[in-house]
Amino acid sequence: MKWDTLQLIVYGNNFENVEVKSDDSRLKILNSFPTENKSYIFIDVIIPKDLQAGNYNFVFSNGISEKEISFPILDRKHSDDEHNGFSNEDIIYLIFTDRFCDGNPNNNTIGDSLDQFTSEDLDGRKGGDIEGIISKLKYLKDLGVTVLWITPMLENNMYMSYHGYAATDFYKIDPRFGSNELYKKLVEEAHNQGLKIILDHVSNHIGINHYWVKNLPMHDWYNGTPENFIKASHDKMAFLDIHGDSTIVKMNQQGWFTDYMPDLNQRNPFLKNYLIQNTLWWIEFAGIDGIREDTYPYSDQKYLADLAKTILTEYPNFNIVGEIWQGVPAIISGYQSKSPVRLVNFDSNLPTVTDFALTDAIRDFLSGKESIYKVYETIAQDIVYSDPDNLLVFVDNHDVDRAMLLAKGNVDKFKIALNLILFTRGIPQIFYGTEIGIEGGTKHGELRQPFPGGFSDDFQNAFLDNGRTEYENDIFYYVKDLFHLRNQYPSLSKGKLRHIYPFDDIYILIKSYDDEMTMVVINARGEDFSFESLQLKKFLPEANEIVNLKSNTEINLKAVDRFLINKMSAEIFLIRK
């Protein structure tokens, strides 16, 4: 590895006036750093590239007694280029671990866990786990998705912690989800199916029950104290606002989300090293392909830039997406690498950002608040992005109402929304259960409802064709067909986008890649649209024939004056010259 100098944190007692030595001359100790808390000591160690895997020992001596601590060096299982990242060629499927599938009921209740299994409480644990995900990999492969973004699996020994975003141990998979070895097996099994894995990563905060809280390595390990802290301002514009107030930036990046999530201080160089090394360790140990960085604007931006640079230097094919929950394109852009709107000499090194601006536009269309013009208008602002193809596009996720709920059960509108995220620019992401039209509710526990068939007390199994209702199968096969078309035709995924102003709620997307050209026609009107061939030739003068890829119907534009696009629908055509 290029990162060959480690900073180890050692926990014990009375680390005062201590000398540290290695029992192997090849394992060189550069420095040791005792802290004001004598329970910790930091050690800088160089690991030579030719050092064999095995257990090595550090000897700690205070002149009176000695203590030996073993340090394991593991074999590298993956080369740097095996971590394949994700791109606009992919379709990302977001799994909420606790609510997807329970593959091992025996781990639902763990004796010392504060948040216990319950089948009644919406905000309680339901039992989804790693073995459940492994058991459904073939289902996901057949569906047509290519990447799995899985919500955090680290130990969260907290009350109401089923979500996984309040870690209490950075090196341990929560036993209610499985184990470190099972997580590694999940990645291996996914790769065997041709699926990639995104780790949901949280640098911003920890859970209040993390062992650090009771015994801090340093006084400034996190911002404030449980008794005296500032609350996060949630003003994600402040960091980029040229008129912004530094106090608001501080509140945003040093404030606590809640009184049970201490805000980590990544400005502390020792914590910064710990977090970067921990991330590299998970990439190496499990062989993951990408990272989704949670609550991106809330962490120290210099730390995040260094984290991304370190990862991408070590693993050039890797990708990282930052969660920027902000609906203004120029603000979202400011967090992407090489952003044209940055006014200071700073690069985030972050390849991908979440396109909440487009999400808001599509959701406004679904709810009836805006017409499809809002979608066009949002995409027309792509000039502010350094790389529009590296935007994560989605209509819903684990934090907002589901698409079908917004559409009030209007399946046709729902299907249009899916066409929009799949065939515009960027990297599409769908939420588990979208493929069967789960509606959910307005509360977190409702929108994150268990996938039917993933749990022993379910009355149906929507993972199976005969376990889905006619309504669910209609949506399922529609979604599956869209996924497979996107995977089959490169222009639909990575083609250059040209879109046409949505006259009378008819929105046209034209995608080109090499010699292949496709067209998506969206009729967002309440009546059928008769598309004149001459009108189409204005946009595509080279087109002589089009093929409807859903119905496999050929239309000769010289022989046919017009063709029909049904009301509230989207059709996909292959253009033949």
XYZ file of C-alpha atoms in Angstrom:
577
model
C 0.000 0.000 0.000
C 1.041 3.598 -0.573
C -0.199 4.340 2.957
C 2.593 2.505 4.797
C 2.865 4.650 7.931
C 0.261 3.844 10.563
C -0.673 5.748 13.665
C -1.836 3.237 16.258
C -3.920 4.113 19.294
C -3.183 1.842 22.255
C -5.475 1.647 25.277
C -4.270 0.560 28.711
C -3.178 2.047 32.037
C -0.491 4.471 33.169
C 1.096 5.322 29.818
C 3.491 7.797 31.412
C 7.245 7.938 30.729
C 6.817 4.871 28.557
C 9.283 3.648 25.948
C 7.925 1.579 23.051
C 9.928 -0.959 21.053
C 9.150 -3.503 18.365
C 10.306 -7.112 18.673
C 11.086 -7.098 14.927
C 13.574 -4.593 13.522
C 11.663 -4.462 10.235
C 8.652 -2.956 12.004
C 9.969 0.519 12.736
C 8.536 2.793 15.390
C 8.948 6.441 14.402
C 7.336 8.217 17.332
C 5.144 7.700 20.346
C 2.730 10.310 21.694
C 1.382 10.061 25.231
C -1.725 12.161 25.885
C -3.162 14.007 28.863
C -5.262 10.874 29.430
C -2.695 8.300 30.556
C -5.009 5.487 29.396
C -3.942 6.107 25.784
C -0.758 6.350 23.779
C -0.346 6.937 20.027
C 2.433 5.209 18.064
C 3.639 5.953 14.524
C 4.814 2.778 12.785
C 6.240 2.098 9.301
C 5.155 -1.207 7.766
C 7.546 -2.313 4.981
C 5.964 -3.657 1.814
C 7.851 -6.935 2.120
C 6.766 -7.584 5.719
C 5.092 -10.976 5.966
C 1.666 -11.416 7.515
C 1.694 -12.541 11.131
C 1.553 -11.360 14.724
C 4.172 -8.850 15.811
C 4.758 -7.524 19.298
C 5.257 -4.098 20.780
C 7.002 -3.900 24.134
C 6.030 -1.072 26.493
C 8.466 -0.280 29.299
C 8.426 2.359 32.027
C 11.777 1.338 33.522
C 10.148 -0.770 36.200
C 7.991 -3.238 34.305
C 7.279 -4.295 30.741
C 4.075 -5.113 28.886
C 3.913 -6.876 25.531
C 1.026 -6.240 23.106
C 0.451 -8.265 19.951
C -0.221 -6.486 16.646
C -1.513 -8.571 13.696
C -0.449 -7.843 10.116
C -2.871 -9.369 7.605
C -2.296 -10.446 4.016
C -3.736 -8.150 1.370
C -6.578 -9.974 -0.347
C -7.322 -7.381 -3.002
C -5.186 -5.416 -5.438
C -5.703 -1.661 -5.682
C -7.597 -1.944 -8.981
C -10.080 -4.562 -7.730
C -12.185 -1.907 -6.024
C -14.369 -1.063 -9.003
C -16.197 2.065 -7.884
C -19.535 3.042 -9.401
C -20.508 5.251 -12.317
C -23.362 6.287 -14.585
C -23.243 2.783 -16.059
C -24.620 1.453 -12.767
C -27.975 1.247 -11.006
C -27.703 1.594 -7.227
C -30.152 -0.188 -4.919
C -30.404 1.240 -1.397
C -30.958 -1.395 1.291
C -32.029 -0.385 4.785
C -30.354 -3.286 6.565
C -32.753 -3.835 9.471
C -35.830 -3.697 7.216
C -34.794 -5.785 4.187
C -34.508 -9.456 5.145
C -33.921 -11.485 8.311
C -31.621 -14.349 7.362
C -30.755 -15.396 10.909
C -33.450 -14.952 13.603
C -30.976 -16.187 16.228
C -29.160 -12.831 16.231
C -32.296 -10.712 16.646
C -31.857 -10.492 20.406
C -28.401 -9.966 21.883
C -28.179 -9.929 25.665
C -26.317 -6.668 26.260
C -27.921 -4.688 23.423
C -29.943 -1.685 24.548
C -32.245 -1.628 21.514
C -34.090 -4.938 21.468
C -36.037 -6.737 18.758
C -39.731 -5.857 18.447
C -42.348 -6.691 15.851
C -44.774 -3.943 16.930
C -42.833 -0.691 17.406
C -42.293 1.153 14.101
C -38.980 2.488 15.375
C -37.785 -0.801 16.842
C -35.487 -3.426 15.376
C -37.110 -5.863 12.951
C -34.224 -8.279 12.436
C -32.833 -7.621 8.962
C -29.215 -8.720 8.718
C -26.251 -9.635 6.524
C -27.354 -13.217 5.976
C -30.701 -11.904 4.780
C -29.023 -9.718 2.165
C -26.799 -12.592 1.033
C -29.887 -14.763 0.559
C -31.394 -12.171 -1.815
C -28.369 -11.421 -3.999
C -29.714 -13.525 -6.867
C -33.047 -11.666 -6.657
C -31.193 -8.351 -6.896
C -29.016 -9.545 -9.770
C -32.087 -10.744 -11.696
C -33.828 -7.437 -11.016
C -31.038 -5.672 -12.894
C -29.369 -3.520 -10.252
C -25.574 -3.458 -10.262
C -24.582 -1.795 -6.975
C -25.846 -2.189 -3.404
C -25.680 0.781 -1.059
C -26.303 -0.711 2.379
C -27.030 1.468 5.422
C -24.390 1.365 8.202
C -23.706 -1.961 9.883
C -21.223 -0.922 12.568
C -22.122 -1.615 16.173
C -24.816 0.821 17.350
C -25.443 -0.097 20.979
C -27.973 2.677 21.485
C -31.692 3.013 22.074
C -33.682 3.341 18.812
C -30.532 2.620 16.826
C -31.921 0.311 14.137
C -30.863 2.903 11.535
C -27.148 2.363 12.194
C -26.033 6.006 12.109
C -24.734 6.270 15.708
C -21.683 3.996 15.869
C -20.348 2.745 19.190
C -17.425 0.777 17.689
C -15.731 1.669 14.387
C -14.109 -1.734 13.922
C -17.010 -4.044 14.727
C -20.088 -5.060 12.761
C -23.169 -4.954 14.986
C -23.759 -8.554 16.186
C -27.461 -8.148 15.400
C -26.439 -7.791 11.744
C -23.710 -10.437 11.831
C -19.935 -10.200 12.129
C -16.918 -8.734 10.366
C -16.341 -12.046 8.605
C -19.963 -12.205 7.464
C -19.691 -8.686 6.062
C -16.600 -9.712 4.117
C -18.508 -12.768 2.870
C -21.370 -10.508 1.730
C -18.960 -8.459 -0.395
C -17.398 -11.603 -1.861
C -20.782 -13.173 -2.658
C -22.000 -9.911 -4.196
C -18.901 -9.738 -6.398
C -19.538 -13.333 -7.469
C -22.951 -12.167 -8.704
C -21.430 -9.176 -10.508
C -22.745 -6.752 -7.888
C -20.709 -4.016 -6.214
C -20.955 -2.761 -2.629
C -21.051 0.799 -1.264
C -20.185 1.281 2.417
C -22.337 3.879 4.193
C -19.715 5.851 6.122
C -20.245 8.287 9.002
C -17.352 10.568 9.974
C -19.407 13.342 11.494
C -20.576 11.840 14.760
C -20.732 8.805 17.030
C -23.306 7.406 19.435
C -23.268 8.679 23.013
C -22.592 5.110 24.205
C -19.285 4.855 22.345
C -16.551 3.885 24.827
C -14.682 7.087 23.950
C -17.355 9.197 25.620
C -16.595 7.795 29.071
C -12.833 7.957 28.559
C -11.732 10.423 25.895
C -8.287 9.954 24.324
C -7.958 13.754 24.246
C -10.098 16.552 25.613
C -10.917 17.837 22.099
C -11.692 14.409 20.567
C -15.209 15.659 19.927
C -16.759 19.108 19.982
C -18.251 20.219 23.277
C -19.349 17.879 26.041
C -22.595 15.991 26.730
C -23.413 18.722 29.245
C -22.362 21.673 27.091
C -22.542 21.537 23.304
C -23.893 23.641 20.460
C -26.611 22.333 18.183
C -26.034 21.971 14.450
C -27.501 24.858 12.468
C -28.323 22.693 9.410
C -27.420 25.644 7.179
C -25.579 23.780 4.447
C -25.260 26.960 2.374
C -23.109 28.701 4.967
C -19.830 27.015 4.045
C -20.088 28.362 0.467
C -21.944 31.615 1.121
C -19.629 34.560 0.340
C -21.779 36.673 2.686
C -22.042 33.934 5.294
C -21.238 34.248 8.960
C -18.407 32.160 10.418
C -20.485 31.508 13.529
C -23.056 29.651 11.432
C -20.316 27.609 9.755
C -19.026 26.676 13.207
C -22.521 25.702 14.370
C -22.935 23.594 11.264
C -19.612 21.769 11.480
C -19.160 21.574 15.252
C -22.761 21.293 16.388
C -24.434 18.081 17.523
C -27.354 16.617 15.575
C -28.952 15.377 18.783
C -27.951 15.068 22.426
C -27.064 11.404 21.830
C -24.739 11.953 18.836
C -21.458 13.662 19.871
C -19.944 15.625 16.986
C -16.434 14.407 16.162
C -13.636 16.971 15.894
C -11.761 16.007 12.729
C -9.502 19.047 13.214
C -7.718 16.983 15.849
C -4.884 15.401 13.799
C -4.936 12.160 15.789
C -8.675 11.639 15.316
C -8.296 12.574 11.651
C -5.671 9.853 11.199
C -7.820 7.366 13.090
C -10.830 7.957 10.831
C -8.818 7.811 7.594
C -7.003 4.639 8.644
C -10.236 3.012 9.780
C -11.750 3.713 6.368
C -8.733 2.241 4.576
C -8.943 -0.799 6.852
C -12.554 -1.530 5.859
C -11.733 -1.088 2.166
C -8.830 -3.516 2.507
C -10.552 -5.990 4.816
C -13.868 -6.276 3.004
C -12.980 -5.325 -0.585
C -15.769 -2.775 -1.009
C -16.138 -0.700 -4.184
C -17.338 2.684 -2.986
C -18.366 4.885 -0.080
C -21.372 7.045 0.615
C -20.271 9.750 3.062
C -23.132 10.658 5.386
C -23.955 14.270 6.380
C -21.110 15.583 4.243
C -21.392 19.369 4.871
C -21.352 18.857 8.645
C -17.805 17.481 8.900
C -14.569 19.428 8.671
C -14.067 20.025 4.944
C -10.266 19.835 5.040
C -10.497 16.416 6.672
C -13.009 15.193 4.076
C -10.834 16.443 1.212
C -7.830 14.602 2.654
C -9.919 11.464 3.211
C -11.070 11.437 -0.418
C -7.584 12.190 -1.752
C -6.060 9.379 0.317
C -8.657 6.833 -0.787
C -8.548 7.751 -4.474
C -4.745 7.796 -4.513
C -4.683 4.312 -3.022
C -7.602 2.954 -5.083
C -7.880 4.814 -8.416
C -11.076 3.026 -9.541
C -12.927 3.768 -6.305
C -15.785 6.263 -6.035
C -17.174 8.328 -3.170
C -20.525 10.112 -3.036
C -21.183 12.830 -0.480
C -24.657 13.392 0.923
C -25.386 17.078 0.246
C -28.989 17.543 1.383
C -29.502 20.881 -0.336
C -31.770 21.737 -3.250
C -29.760 24.513 -4.949
C -27.500 23.293 -7.802
C -24.799 25.915 -7.212
C -24.522 24.922 -3.554
C -24.444 21.202 -4.352
C -21.786 21.892 -6.980
C -19.555 23.620 -4.462
C -18.905 20.321 -2.718
C -17.935 18.410 -5.888
C -14.299 18.115 -6.937
C -13.073 20.837 -9.313
C -16.269 22.815 -8.796
C -16.469 25.912 -11.033
C -18.307 27.871 -8.322
C -15.568 27.649 -5.701
C -14.154 31.096 -4.916
C -11.246 29.859 -2.797
C -8.271 27.686 -3.627
C -9.792 24.481 -2.307
C -10.679 21.143 -3.903
C -12.926 18.705 -2.082
C -11.540 15.779 -4.145
C -15.099 14.399 -3.944
C -16.101 12.823 -7.292
C -19.851 12.423 -6.730
C -22.535 14.431 -4.952
C -26.222 13.787 -4.342
C -28.475 15.712 -6.719
C -31.144 16.807 -4.260
C -32.074 19.639 -6.632
C -33.323 17.164 -9.230
C -34.853 15.030 -6.478
C -36.880 18.028 -5.307
C -38.026 18.792 -8.860
C -39.179 15.219 -9.519
C -40.886 15.023 -6.130
C -42.690 18.308 -6.820
C -43.876 16.825 -10.122
C -45.066 13.679 -8.344
C -47.010 15.604 -5.724
C -48.582 17.942 -8.292
C -46.840 21.008 -6.913
C -44.911 21.589 -10.163
C -45.103 20.504 -13.799
C -42.408 18.489 -15.541
C -40.942 21.816 -16.664
C -39.333 22.039 -13.200
C -37.324 18.906 -14.017
C -36.132 20.416 -17.304
C -35.278 23.709 -15.599
C -33.191 21.957 -12.950
C -31.183 19.887 -15.436
C -30.680 23.005 -17.569
C -28.541 24.397 -14.716
C -25.925 21.640 -15.060
C -23.387 24.245 -16.171
C -22.585 24.775 -12.476
C -21.310 21.195 -12.064
C -17.803 20.040 -12.868
C -19.176 16.601 -13.806
C -22.969 16.201 -14.204
C -22.498 12.513 -15.021
C -21.205 12.032 -11.480
C -24.394 13.159 -9.774
C -26.409 10.646 -7.753
C -30.007 10.943 -8.973
C -32.968 9.549 -7.062
C -36.585 10.214 -6.232
C -36.569 8.930 -2.649
C -34.416 7.306 0.002
C -34.521 6.285 3.668
C -35.012 9.859 4.921
C -37.933 11.164 2.831
C -41.457 10.047 1.916
C -41.547 7.328 -0.712
C -42.295 8.185 -4.333
C -45.572 6.261 -4.412
C -46.832 8.110 -1.339
C -46.040 11.447 -2.982
C -47.827 10.316 -6.146
C -50.876 9.423 -4.028
C -50.925 5.992 -5.625
C -50.825 7.340 -9.194
C -48.846 4.518 -10.800
C -48.457 6.320 -14.134
C -46.801 9.336 -12.502
C -44.669 7.009 -10.411
C -43.442 5.250 -13.568
C -42.582 8.568 -15.219
C -40.445 9.465 -12.188
C -38.520 6.211 -12.578
C -37.897 6.924 -16.266
C -36.554 10.336 -15.318
C -33.959 9.085 -12.830
C -32.917 6.168 -15.030
C -32.489 8.012 -18.319
C -31.287 11.492 -17.445
C -27.570 12.119 -16.778
C -25.958 10.808 -13.633
C -26.021 7.674 -11.486
C -29.517 6.393 -10.625
C -30.383 5.114 -7.162
C -33.626 3.469 -6.070
C -34.841 2.588 -2.589
C -35.622 -1.005 -1.612
C -39.282 -1.821 -2.253
C -39.642 0.736 -5.035
C -39.772 -2.189 -7.460
C -43.109 -3.276 -5.947
C -44.505 0.191 -5.313
C -44.257 0.281 -1.524
C -46.067 3.412 -0.354
C -44.957 3.574 3.270
C -45.942 6.557 5.388
C -44.723 9.930 6.589
C -42.892 8.657 9.667
C -39.414 7.133 9.449
C -40.600 3.795 10.762
C -43.342 3.728 8.118
C -41.321 4.686 5.060
C -38.697 2.157 6.181
C -41.263 -0.615 6.474
C -40.013 -4.222 6.254
C -39.830 -5.703 2.767
C -42.707 -8.210 2.538
C -41.287 -11.713 2.495
C -38.084 -10.873 4.291
C -39.382 -11.806 7.732
C -40.816 -14.983 9.231
C -44.187 -13.517 10.218
C -44.886 -11.964 6.787
C -48.128 -13.111 5.172
C -46.696 -12.696 1.658
C -43.327 -13.039 -0.049
C -42.820 -10.253 -2.574
C -39.407 -11.643 -3.488
C -41.311 -14.292 -5.474
C -43.466 -13.830 -8.552
C -46.380 -15.777 -7.059
C -46.009 -13.925 -3.768
C -46.698 -10.518 -5.282
C -50.117 -9.081 -6.027
C -51.134 -8.274 -9.599
C -50.552 -4.599 -8.789
C -47.060 -5.308 -7.435
C -46.126 -7.532 -10.376
C -47.185 -4.827 -12.835
C -44.747 -2.406 -11.202
C -42.067 -5.047 -10.652
C -41.855 -6.130 -14.283
C -42.074 -2.535 -15.497
C -39.108 -1.592 -13.293
C -37.172 -4.733 -14.200
C -37.656 -4.071 -17.928
C -36.396 -0.494 -17.510
C -33.325 -1.704 -15.639
C -32.497 -4.283 -18.278
C -32.971 -1.794 -21.127
C -30.601 0.606 -19.386
C -28.055 -2.165 -18.936
C -28.440 -3.317 -22.548
C -28.132 0.022 -24.367
C -25.014 2.045 -23.412
C -26.503 5.304 -24.675
C -29.269 5.067 -22.056
C -26.733 4.933 -19.234
C -23.575 6.773 -20.278
C -24.729 8.585 -23.389
C -24.400 12.342 -23.799
C -27.704 13.995 -22.902
C -29.628 16.429 -25.070
C -33.073 17.441 -23.846
C -35.870 19.399 -25.476
C -37.879 22.127 -23.765
C -41.100 20.443 -22.538
C -43.701 22.012 -24.786
C -47.207 21.233 -23.460
C -45.742 18.796 -20.895
C -44.016 16.676 -23.536
C -40.415 16.207 -22.423
C -37.846 14.591 -24.746
C -34.459 13.206 -23.722
C -31.998 12.215 -26.464
C -28.969 10.134 -25.472
C -25.959 9.464 -27.733
C -23.020 7.122 -27.252
C -20.676 6.240 -30.127
C -22.999 5.329 -33.023
C -25.965 4.503 -30.794
C -28.761 6.994 -30.218
C -31.869 6.592 -28.080
C -34.782 8.856 -27.272
C -37.088 8.939 -24.265
C -40.412 10.699 -24.820
C -42.340 11.570 -21.665
C -45.981 12.566 -21.961
C -46.862 14.192 -18.643
C -50.260 15.354 -19.899
C -53.650 13.969 -19.038
C -54.326 13.083 -22.671
C -52.653 11.105 -25.440
C -50.098 12.875 -27.606
C -49.894 12.413 -31.355
C -46.246 12.918 -32.272
C -45.841 14.116 -35.857
C -42.943 12.552 -37.732
C -42.054 15.913 -39.282
C -41.888 17.462 -35.834
C -39.507 14.737 -34.684
C -37.305 15.286 -37.751
C -36.705 18.864 -36.574
C -34.821 17.473 -33.578
C -33.445 14.385 -35.307
C -33.067 15.138 -39.026
C -30.898 12.035 -39.454
C -33.606 9.671 -38.149
C -35.343 7.445 -40.708
C -36.748 4.803 -38.400
C -37.375 4.463 -34.690
C -37.892 1.301 -32.670
C -40.010 1.317 -29.519
C -37.776 -0.659 -27.146
C -40.623 -1.527 -24.794
C -42.963 -2.979 -27.414
C -40.274 -3.783 -30.026
C -42.394 -1.943 -32.608
C -40.663 -0.399 -35.634
C -41.873 2.943 -36.981
C -40.763 4.117 -40.433
C -40.806 7.902 -40.228
C -41.105 8.215 -44.015
C -44.156 5.970 -44.141
C -45.928 7.100 -40.957
C -47.161 10.663 -40.459
C -47.520 10.411 -36.699
C -47.317 7.991 -33.789
C -49.032 7.909 -30.401
C -47.592 8.478 -26.933
C -50.196 7.514 -24.347
C -51.168 9.958 -21.626
C -49.011 9.959 -18.503
C -46.436 7.595 -19.947
C -42.849 7.345 -21.143
C -41.648 5.532 -24.251
C -38.078 4.634 -25.184
C -36.948 4.542 -28.805
C -33.823 3.409 -30.600
C -33.008 5.816 -33.440
C -31.997 4.333 -36.772
C -30.431 6.569 -39.397
